[in-house]
C-alpha positions as a printed Julia matrix, in Angstrom:
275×3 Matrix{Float64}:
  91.05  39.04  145.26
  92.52  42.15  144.9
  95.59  42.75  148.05
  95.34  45.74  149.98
  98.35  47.5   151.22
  99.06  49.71  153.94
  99.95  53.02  153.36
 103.66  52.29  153.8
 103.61  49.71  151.32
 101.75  52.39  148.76
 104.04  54.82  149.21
 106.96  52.0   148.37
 104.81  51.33  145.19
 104.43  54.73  143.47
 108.02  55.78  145.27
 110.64  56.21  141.14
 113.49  56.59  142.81
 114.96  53.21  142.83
 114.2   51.81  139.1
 112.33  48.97  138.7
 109.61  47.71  136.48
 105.7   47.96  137.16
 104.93  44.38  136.64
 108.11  43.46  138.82
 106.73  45.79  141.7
 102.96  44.14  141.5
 104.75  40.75  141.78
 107.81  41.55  144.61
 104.62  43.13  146.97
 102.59  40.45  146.15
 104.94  37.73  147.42
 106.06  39.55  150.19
 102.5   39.65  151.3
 102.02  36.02  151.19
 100.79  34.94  154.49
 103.35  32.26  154.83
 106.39  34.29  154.62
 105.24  35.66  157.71
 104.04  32.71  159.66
 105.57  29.57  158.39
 109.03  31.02  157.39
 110.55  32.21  160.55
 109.92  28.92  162.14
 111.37  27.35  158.71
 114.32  29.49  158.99
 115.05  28.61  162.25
 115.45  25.14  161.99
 117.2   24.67  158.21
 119.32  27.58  159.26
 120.66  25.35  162.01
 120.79  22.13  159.29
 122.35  24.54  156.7
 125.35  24.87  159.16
 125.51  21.28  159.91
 126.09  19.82  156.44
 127.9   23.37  155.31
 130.46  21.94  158.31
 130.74  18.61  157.2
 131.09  19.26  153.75
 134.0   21.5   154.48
 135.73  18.59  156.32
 138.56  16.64  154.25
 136.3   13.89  152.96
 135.56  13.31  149.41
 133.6   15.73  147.71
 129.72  14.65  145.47
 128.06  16.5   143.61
 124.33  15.58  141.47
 123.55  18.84  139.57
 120.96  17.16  137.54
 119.26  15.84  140.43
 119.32  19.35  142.13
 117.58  20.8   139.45
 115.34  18.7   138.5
 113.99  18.76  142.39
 114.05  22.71  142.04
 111.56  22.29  138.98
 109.09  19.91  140.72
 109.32  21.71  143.5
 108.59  25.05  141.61
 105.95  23.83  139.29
 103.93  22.39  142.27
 104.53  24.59  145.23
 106.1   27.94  144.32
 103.28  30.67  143.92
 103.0   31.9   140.64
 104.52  35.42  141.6
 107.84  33.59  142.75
 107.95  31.45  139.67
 107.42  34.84  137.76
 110.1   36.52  139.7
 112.55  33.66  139.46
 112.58  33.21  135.4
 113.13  37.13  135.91
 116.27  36.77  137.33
 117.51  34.49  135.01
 116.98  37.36  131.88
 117.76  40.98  134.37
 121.16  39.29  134.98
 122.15  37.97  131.42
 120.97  41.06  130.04
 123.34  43.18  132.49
 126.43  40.94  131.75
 126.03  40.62  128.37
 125.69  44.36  128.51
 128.93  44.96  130.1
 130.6   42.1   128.07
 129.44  43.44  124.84
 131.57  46.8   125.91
 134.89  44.86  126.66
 138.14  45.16  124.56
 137.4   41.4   123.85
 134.04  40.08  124.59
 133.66  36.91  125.29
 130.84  34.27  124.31
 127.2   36.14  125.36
 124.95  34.47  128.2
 122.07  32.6   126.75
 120.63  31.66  129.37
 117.05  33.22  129.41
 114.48  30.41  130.55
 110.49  31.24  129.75
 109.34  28.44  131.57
 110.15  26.1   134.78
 110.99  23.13  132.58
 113.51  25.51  130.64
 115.6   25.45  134.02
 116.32  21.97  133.21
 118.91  23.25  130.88
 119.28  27.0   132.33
 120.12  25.64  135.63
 121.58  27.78  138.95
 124.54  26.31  138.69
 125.13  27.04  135.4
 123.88  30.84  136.31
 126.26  31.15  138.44
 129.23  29.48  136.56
 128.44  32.02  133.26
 128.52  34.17  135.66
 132.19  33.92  136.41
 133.15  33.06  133.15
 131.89  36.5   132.38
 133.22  38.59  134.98
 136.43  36.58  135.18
 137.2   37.71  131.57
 136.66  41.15  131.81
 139.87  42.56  130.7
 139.24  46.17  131.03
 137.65  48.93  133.5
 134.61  50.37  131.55
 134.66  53.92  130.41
 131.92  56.67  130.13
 130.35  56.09  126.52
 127.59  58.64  124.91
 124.21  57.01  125.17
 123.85  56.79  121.41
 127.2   54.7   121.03
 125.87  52.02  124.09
 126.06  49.15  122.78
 122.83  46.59  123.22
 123.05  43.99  120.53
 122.83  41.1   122.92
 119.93  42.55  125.64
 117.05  40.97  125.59
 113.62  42.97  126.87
 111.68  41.21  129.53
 108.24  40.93  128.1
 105.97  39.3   131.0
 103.59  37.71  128.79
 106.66  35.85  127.4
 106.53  33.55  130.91
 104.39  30.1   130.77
 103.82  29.17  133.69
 100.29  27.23  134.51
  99.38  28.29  137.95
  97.79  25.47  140.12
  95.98  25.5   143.59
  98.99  23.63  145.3
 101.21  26.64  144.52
 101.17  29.15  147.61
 105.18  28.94  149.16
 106.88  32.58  148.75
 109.82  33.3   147.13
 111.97  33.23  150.52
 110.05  30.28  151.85
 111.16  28.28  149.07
 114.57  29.39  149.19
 114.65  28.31  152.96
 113.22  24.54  152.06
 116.0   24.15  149.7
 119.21  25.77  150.7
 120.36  22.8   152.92
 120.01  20.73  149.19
 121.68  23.12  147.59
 125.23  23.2   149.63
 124.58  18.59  150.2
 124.7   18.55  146.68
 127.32  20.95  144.94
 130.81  20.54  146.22
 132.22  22.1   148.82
 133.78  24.92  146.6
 130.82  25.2   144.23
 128.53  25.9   147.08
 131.24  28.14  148.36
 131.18  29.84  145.65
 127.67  30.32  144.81
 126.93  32.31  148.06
 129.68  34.31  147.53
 128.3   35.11  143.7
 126.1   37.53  145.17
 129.25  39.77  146.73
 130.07  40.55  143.03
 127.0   42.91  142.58
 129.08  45.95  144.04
 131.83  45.31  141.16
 129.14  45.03  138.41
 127.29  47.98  139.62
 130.61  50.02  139.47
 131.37  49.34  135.92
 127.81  49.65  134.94
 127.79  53.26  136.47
 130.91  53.81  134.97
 129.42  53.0   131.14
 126.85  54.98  131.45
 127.86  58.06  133.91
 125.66  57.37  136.89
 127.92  56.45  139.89
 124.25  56.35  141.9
 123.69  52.61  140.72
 126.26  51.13  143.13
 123.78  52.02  145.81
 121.36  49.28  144.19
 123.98  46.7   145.83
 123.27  45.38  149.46
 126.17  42.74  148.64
 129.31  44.36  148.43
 133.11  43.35  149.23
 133.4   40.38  147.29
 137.26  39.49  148.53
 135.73  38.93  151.69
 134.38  34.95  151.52
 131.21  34.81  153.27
 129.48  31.51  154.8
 125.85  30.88  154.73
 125.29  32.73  157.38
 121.88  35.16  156.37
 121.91  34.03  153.3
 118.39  33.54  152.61
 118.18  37.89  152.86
 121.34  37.96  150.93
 119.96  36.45  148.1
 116.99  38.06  147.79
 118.79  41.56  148.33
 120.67  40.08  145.02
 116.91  39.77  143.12
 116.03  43.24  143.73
 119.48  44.69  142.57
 119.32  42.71  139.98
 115.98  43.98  138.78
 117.18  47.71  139.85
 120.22  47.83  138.1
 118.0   46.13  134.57
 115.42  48.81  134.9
 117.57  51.36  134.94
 119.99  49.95  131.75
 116.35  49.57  130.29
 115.58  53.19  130.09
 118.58  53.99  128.68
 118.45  51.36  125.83
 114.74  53.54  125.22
 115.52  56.84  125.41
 118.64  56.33  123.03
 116.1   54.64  120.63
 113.85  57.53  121.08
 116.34  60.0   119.83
């Protein structure tokens, strides 16, 4: 059945001033649109926002520290492969490639680039091995090793050798009846797992991953000459530490820049190889 969208939401659609790919669009507005996310969620929120503080407060309290990454993960898949709407499975193997294309991208411009992100799942089962936590640990291998502030470079001398083009017919993902929680529903049911099992600090961490967007968006702009892309970050200030406070919105905020900011190094990688 074909969704039909107010005229607000059309106007968001065909609106090209923020980049961001066609098939990522259909599948963002589709989610967002999913009846639950509307009805179920709040109520959701509520009460595992109130749990997320409770174990976020014990597990800062001197007592020794557990972690069971494997176990985490391999919840997250089940979870995903049964539950998750096709649209938010889409959307999250997304993520996994729009980032590790954009840090690769500014890695492959640093005096001394480190090892390249491979982490580029295709299907739910490939986040076995691709996990979130090790997401967010490449991610600051990466930006820890950064040893220099990017300069403006010519589009022809950009440098792409380890970006990878999102092709969505490259996802498998068998969609089944049982599979109708939204993105941010799902994120809700499991963000009280995520901080009971990563350590303290890891958890810690992890929410505080997303204030690094405003620092990548800054060097991006400054490779490529467009200062504008910083305003793709809602997450900003990252030498403030954050709690888990909103964090559901904060990480989403994080998907869309993340799509924004891949979109936009996207067209550049084409028009230089349309010169």
């Amino acid at each position: 059945m074909t969704t039909r969208y107010s005229a607000f939401i059309q106007a968001v659609a065909n609106d090209d001033a923020l980049p961001i790919d066609k098939e990522a669009t259909e599948l963002w507005l589709k989610d967002l649109h999913n009846p639950g996310r509307w009805i179920i969620r709040p109520i959701l929120q509520f009460f595992f926002g109130a749990l997320l503080h409770l174990i976020w407060f014990f597990k800062r309290l001197p007592l020794p520290q557990f972690r069971a990454h494997n176990t985490l993960q391999s919840l997250i898949c089940w979870f995903c492969t049964h539950w998750v709407t096709y649209e938010a499975n889409v959307l999250i193997l997304r993520h996994f490639a729009t980032e590790s294309n954009i840090l690769n991208f500014l890695n492959d411009h640093d005096e001394q680039p480190s090892d390249p992100i491979k982490l580029y799942p295709t299907t739910i089962t490939d986040m076995l091995r691709d996990s979130f936590v090790e997401h967010d640990q490449e991610l600051f291998r990466l930006v820890g090793s950064f040893q220099s502030a990017q300069t403006q470079q010519p589009p022809n001398q950009l440098i792409w050798t380890h970006w990878q083009p999102i092709n969505q017919n490259q996802y498998d993902i068998k969609r089944k009846r049982t599979q109708v929680i939204d993105f941010e529903t799902a994120h809700v049911l499991f963000m009280c797992l995520f901080c009971l099992l990563l350590t303290s600090d890891e958890y810690r961490d992890a929410i505080n991953g997303f204030q690094l967007d405003q620092a990548i968006a800054i060097r991006v702009g400054k490779l490529i000459g467009d200062p504008s892309v910083v305003e793709y970050a809602y997450n900003k200030y990252p030498h403030y530490l954050v709690g888990p406070w909103n964090l559901t919105h904060r990480f989403f905020m994080h998907g869309f820049f993340t799509e924004y900011l891949y979109a936009r190094l996207e067209h550049c990688r084409q028009s230089t190889a349309e010169v």
